XYZ file of C-alpha atoms in Angstrom:
330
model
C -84.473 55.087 39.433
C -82.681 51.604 40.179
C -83.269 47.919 40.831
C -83.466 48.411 43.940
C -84.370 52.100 45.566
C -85.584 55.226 44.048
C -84.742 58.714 45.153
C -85.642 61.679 43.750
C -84.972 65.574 44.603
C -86.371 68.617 44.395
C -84.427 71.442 44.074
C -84.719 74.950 43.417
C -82.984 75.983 40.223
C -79.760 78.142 40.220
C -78.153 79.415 37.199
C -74.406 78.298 37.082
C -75.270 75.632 40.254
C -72.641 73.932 41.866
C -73.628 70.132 41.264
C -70.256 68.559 42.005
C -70.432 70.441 45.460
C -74.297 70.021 46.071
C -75.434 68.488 49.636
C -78.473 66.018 49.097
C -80.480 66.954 52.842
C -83.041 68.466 53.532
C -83.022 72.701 53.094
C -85.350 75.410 51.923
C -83.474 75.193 48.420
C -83.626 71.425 48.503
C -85.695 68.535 49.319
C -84.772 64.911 49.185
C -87.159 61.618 48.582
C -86.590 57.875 48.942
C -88.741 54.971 48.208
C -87.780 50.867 46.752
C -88.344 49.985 43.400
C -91.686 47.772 43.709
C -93.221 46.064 41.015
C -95.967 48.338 40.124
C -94.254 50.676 38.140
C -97.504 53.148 37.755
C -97.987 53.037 41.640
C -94.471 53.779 42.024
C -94.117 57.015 39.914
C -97.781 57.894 41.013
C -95.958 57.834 44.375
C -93.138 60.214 44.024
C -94.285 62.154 41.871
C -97.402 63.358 44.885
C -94.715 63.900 46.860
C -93.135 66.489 44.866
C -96.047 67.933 43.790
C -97.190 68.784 47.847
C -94.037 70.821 48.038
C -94.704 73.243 44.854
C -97.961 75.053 44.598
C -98.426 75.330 40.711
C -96.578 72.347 38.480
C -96.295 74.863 36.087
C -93.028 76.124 38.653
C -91.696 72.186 37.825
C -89.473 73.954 34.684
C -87.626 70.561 34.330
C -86.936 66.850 35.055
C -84.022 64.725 34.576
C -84.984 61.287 34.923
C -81.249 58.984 35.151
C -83.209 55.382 35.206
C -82.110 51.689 35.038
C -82.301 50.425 31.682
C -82.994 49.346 28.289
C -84.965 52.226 27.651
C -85.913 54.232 24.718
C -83.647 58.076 24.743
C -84.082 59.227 21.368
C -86.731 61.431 20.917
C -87.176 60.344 17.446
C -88.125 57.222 18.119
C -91.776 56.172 19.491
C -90.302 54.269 21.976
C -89.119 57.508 23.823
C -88.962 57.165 27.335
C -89.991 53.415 27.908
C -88.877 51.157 29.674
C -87.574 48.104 27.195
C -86.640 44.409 27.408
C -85.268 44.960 30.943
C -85.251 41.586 33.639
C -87.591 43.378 35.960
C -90.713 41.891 34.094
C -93.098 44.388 35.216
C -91.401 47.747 34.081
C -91.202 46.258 30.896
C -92.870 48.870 27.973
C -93.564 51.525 30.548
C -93.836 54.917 29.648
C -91.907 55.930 32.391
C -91.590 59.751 31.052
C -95.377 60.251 29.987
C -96.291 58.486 33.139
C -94.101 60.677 35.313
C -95.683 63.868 33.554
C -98.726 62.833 33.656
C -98.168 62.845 37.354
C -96.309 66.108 37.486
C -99.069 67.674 35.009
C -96.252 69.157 33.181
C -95.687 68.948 29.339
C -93.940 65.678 28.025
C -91.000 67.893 27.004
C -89.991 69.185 30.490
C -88.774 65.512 30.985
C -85.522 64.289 29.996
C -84.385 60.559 30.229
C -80.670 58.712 30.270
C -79.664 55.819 31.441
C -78.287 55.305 35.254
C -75.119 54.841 34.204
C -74.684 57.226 30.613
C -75.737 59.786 32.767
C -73.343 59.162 35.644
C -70.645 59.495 32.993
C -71.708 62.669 31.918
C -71.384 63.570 35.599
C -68.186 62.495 35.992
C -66.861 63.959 32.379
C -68.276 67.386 33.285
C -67.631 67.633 37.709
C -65.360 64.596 38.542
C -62.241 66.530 38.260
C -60.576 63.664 35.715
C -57.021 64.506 33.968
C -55.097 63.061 31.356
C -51.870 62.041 33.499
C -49.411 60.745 30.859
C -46.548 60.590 33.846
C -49.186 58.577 36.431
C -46.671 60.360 39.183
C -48.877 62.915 39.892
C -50.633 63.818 43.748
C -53.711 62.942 43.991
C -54.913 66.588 44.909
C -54.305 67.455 41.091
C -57.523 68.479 39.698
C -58.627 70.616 36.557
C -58.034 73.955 38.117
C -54.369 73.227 39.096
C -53.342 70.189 36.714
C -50.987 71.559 33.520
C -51.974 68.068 32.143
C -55.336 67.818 29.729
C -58.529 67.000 30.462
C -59.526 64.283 29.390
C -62.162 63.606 26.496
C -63.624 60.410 27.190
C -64.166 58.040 30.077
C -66.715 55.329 30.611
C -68.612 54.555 33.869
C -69.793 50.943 35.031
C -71.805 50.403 37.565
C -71.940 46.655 39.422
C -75.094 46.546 41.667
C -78.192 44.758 41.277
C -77.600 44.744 37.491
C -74.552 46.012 35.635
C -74.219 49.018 32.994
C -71.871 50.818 30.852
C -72.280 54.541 29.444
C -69.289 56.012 28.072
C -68.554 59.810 26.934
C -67.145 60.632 23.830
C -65.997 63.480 22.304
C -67.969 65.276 25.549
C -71.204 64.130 24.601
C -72.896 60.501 25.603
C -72.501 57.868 23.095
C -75.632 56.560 21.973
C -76.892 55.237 18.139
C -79.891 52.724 17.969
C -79.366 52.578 21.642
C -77.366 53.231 24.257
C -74.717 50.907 25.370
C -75.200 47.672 27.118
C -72.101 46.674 28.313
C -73.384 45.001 30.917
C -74.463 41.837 28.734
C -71.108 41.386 26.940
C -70.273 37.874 26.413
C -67.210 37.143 28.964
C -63.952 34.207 29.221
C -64.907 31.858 31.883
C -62.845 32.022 34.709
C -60.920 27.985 34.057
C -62.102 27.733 38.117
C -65.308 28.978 37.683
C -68.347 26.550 37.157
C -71.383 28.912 37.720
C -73.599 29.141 35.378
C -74.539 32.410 35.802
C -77.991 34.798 36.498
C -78.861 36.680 33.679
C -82.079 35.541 32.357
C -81.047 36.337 28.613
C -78.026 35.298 28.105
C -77.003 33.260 31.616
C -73.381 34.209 32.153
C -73.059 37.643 30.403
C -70.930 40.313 32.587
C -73.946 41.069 34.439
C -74.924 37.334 35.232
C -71.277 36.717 36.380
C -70.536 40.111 38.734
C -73.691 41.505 40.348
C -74.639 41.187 43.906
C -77.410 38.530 42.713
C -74.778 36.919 40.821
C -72.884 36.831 44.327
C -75.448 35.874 46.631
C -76.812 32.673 44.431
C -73.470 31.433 43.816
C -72.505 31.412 47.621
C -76.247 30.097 48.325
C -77.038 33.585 50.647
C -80.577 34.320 51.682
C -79.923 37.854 51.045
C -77.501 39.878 48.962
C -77.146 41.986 52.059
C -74.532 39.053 53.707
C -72.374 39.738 51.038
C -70.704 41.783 53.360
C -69.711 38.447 55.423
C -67.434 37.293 53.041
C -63.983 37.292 53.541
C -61.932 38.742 51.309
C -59.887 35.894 50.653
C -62.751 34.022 48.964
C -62.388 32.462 45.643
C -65.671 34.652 44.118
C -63.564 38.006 44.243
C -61.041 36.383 42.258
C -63.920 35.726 39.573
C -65.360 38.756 40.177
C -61.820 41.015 39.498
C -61.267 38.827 36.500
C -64.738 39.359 34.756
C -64.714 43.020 35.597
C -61.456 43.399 34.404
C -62.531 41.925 31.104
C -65.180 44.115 30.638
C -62.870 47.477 31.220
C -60.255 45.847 29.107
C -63.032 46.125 25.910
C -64.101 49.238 26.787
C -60.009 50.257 26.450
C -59.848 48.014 23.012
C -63.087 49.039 21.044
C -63.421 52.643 22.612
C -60.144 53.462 23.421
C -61.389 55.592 26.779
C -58.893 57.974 28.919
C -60.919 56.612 32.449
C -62.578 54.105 33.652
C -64.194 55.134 36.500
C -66.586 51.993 38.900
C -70.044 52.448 41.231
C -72.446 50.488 42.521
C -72.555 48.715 45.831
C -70.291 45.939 44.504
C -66.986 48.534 44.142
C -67.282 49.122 48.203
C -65.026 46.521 49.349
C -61.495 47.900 49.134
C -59.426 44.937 47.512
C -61.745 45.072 44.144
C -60.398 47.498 42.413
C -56.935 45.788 43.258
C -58.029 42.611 42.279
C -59.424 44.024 38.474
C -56.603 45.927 38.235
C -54.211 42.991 38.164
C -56.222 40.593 35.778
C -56.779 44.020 33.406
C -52.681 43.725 33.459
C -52.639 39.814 32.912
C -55.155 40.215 30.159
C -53.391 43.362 28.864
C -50.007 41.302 28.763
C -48.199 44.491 27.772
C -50.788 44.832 24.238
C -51.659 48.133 25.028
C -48.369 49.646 26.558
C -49.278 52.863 27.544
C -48.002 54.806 30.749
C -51.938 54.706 32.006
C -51.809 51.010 31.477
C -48.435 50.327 33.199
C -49.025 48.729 36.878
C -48.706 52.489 38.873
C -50.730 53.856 35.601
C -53.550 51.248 36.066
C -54.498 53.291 39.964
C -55.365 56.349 38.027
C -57.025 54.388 35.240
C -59.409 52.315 37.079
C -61.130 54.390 39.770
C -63.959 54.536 41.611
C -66.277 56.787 41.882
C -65.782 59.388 44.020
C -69.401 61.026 44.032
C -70.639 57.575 46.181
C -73.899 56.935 47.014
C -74.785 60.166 45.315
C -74.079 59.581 41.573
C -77.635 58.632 40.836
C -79.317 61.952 41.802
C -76.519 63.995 40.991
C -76.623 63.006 37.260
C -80.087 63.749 36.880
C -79.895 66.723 38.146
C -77.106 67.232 35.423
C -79.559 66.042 32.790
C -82.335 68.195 34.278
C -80.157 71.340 33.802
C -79.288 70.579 30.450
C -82.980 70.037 29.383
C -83.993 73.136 30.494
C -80.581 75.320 29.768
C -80.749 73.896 26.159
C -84.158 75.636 25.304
């Protein structure tokens, strides 16, 4: 569930299934839904959740859900506020009970339903299928992978994702870091670029990473109609120099206070090539040589900071991954 679309999947369950190599279309083993995010969260998840339910004859066959969601929300289970939406800028989601409401819906029990954030759970996908090693050399081909690489896996990373809004989640340890919370990286305060006079879009705290880098951010600093002519930019505009400098911040913390092995980017706002580029080389003007490391060095910094390589399909995938886990775990 994000800002902007929703899509959700039905699929029929496999022991010892294949996520990293699982095709979202349409198949007797799998069926795919899409809808937007509106602003009537109970409509919404009424919505999807009928769908689902035509395709299954008894929800009692429904054995689990994994629910990866745009945040604040509650995820301990301890808590009363498990599985609501929180203090989140889309004003209408906020204190939904997005997992009693979606199994309500499903008419399955409460505990079938298993919620992460968008982006903790994309970590988790990318820790346990994204094929990440430790390369200490940073010489390595790029076809190295687990299976082949002599070199360690690694045992933490941290995913961002720049869209509509921005998050962190970060693996530790193999497991998702989370304490009264989860993380919000997103809203970490930020150095102004000395250029830079926007004032930013958050509506809490104005020019927080997330008021500074998302495609909102974007389209009311270049005055746009639509975040969609984003794409019309040239590269060569100031904004990406912003942009690499305020995302490079935020990976340079997540290196300082964390002390990840990967940093890996999604989101819509990672699609234009020279981005990653452009973080890469504040992250080493920032940096200045603090951390000298050989993942940190200027060919070390390419293996580092990556992007995602699951796409447009990082969303579904990790709930499926959090879906499996719910019901595996019992």
């Amino acid at each position: 569930i994000g800002g902007t679309n929703i899509n959700s999947l039905l699929l029929q369950y496999n022991k010892g299934l294949d996520v990293a190599n699982l095709k979202i279309k349409d198949n007797d083993q799998c069926k795919a839904f899409h809808y937007k995010t509106s602003s009537n969260p109970e409509e919404t998840v009424k919505s999807f959740c009928q769908d689902i339910k035509t395709q299954v004859k008894y929800s009692s066959t429904i054995i689990s859900v994994g629910v990866s969601s745009f945040g604040p929300i509650g995820i301990s289970k301890q808590r009363d506020n498990y599985g609501f939406i929180l203090n989140t800028p889309k004003k209408a989601w906020i204190n939904f009970n997005l997992v009693g409401s979606i199994a309500n819906y499903l008419d399955i029990p409460k505990e079938r339903v298993s919620i992460e954030t968008d982006v903790n759970s994309a970590a988790l996908l990318e820790y346990r299928f994204g094929n990440h090693v430790l390369n200490d050399t940073c010489n390595s081909s790029p076809s190295i992978t687990k299976e082949n690489s002599k070199q360690p896996e690694i045992d933490s990373l941290a995913y961002i994702t720049i869209g509509t809004g921005c998050g962190v989640g970060i693996v530790a340890g193999g497991k998702q870091i989370q304490g009264l919370l989860h993380p919000e990286g997103g809203h970490v305060p930020i150095k102004r670029h000395s250029k830079d006079n926007f004032e930013g879009v958050c509506m809490y705290h104005k020019d927080c990473a997330e008021g500074m880098i998302t495609n909102v951010s974007v389209k009311e600093r270049k005055g746009l109609s639509y975040v969609d002519d984003i794409i019309d930019l040239p590269d060569d505009d100031p904004v990406w120099d912003y942009w690499g400098f305020y995302v490079a911040q935020v990976c340079l913390n997540l290196l300082y206070l964390v002390s990840v092995e990967k940093i890996i980017i999604g989101g819509g706002m990672v699609n234009r090539e020279i981005l990653l580029k452009k973080v890469r080389e504040s992250f080493a003007e920032l940096n200045n040589d603090y951390i000298s490391l050989p993942q940190t060095s200027e060919k070390g910094l390419e293996e580092f900071i990556v992007r995602t390589e699951f796409k447009n399909d990082a969303g579904i995938l990790s709930a499926v991954v959090l879906a499996l886990d719910n019901f595996e775990r019992k």
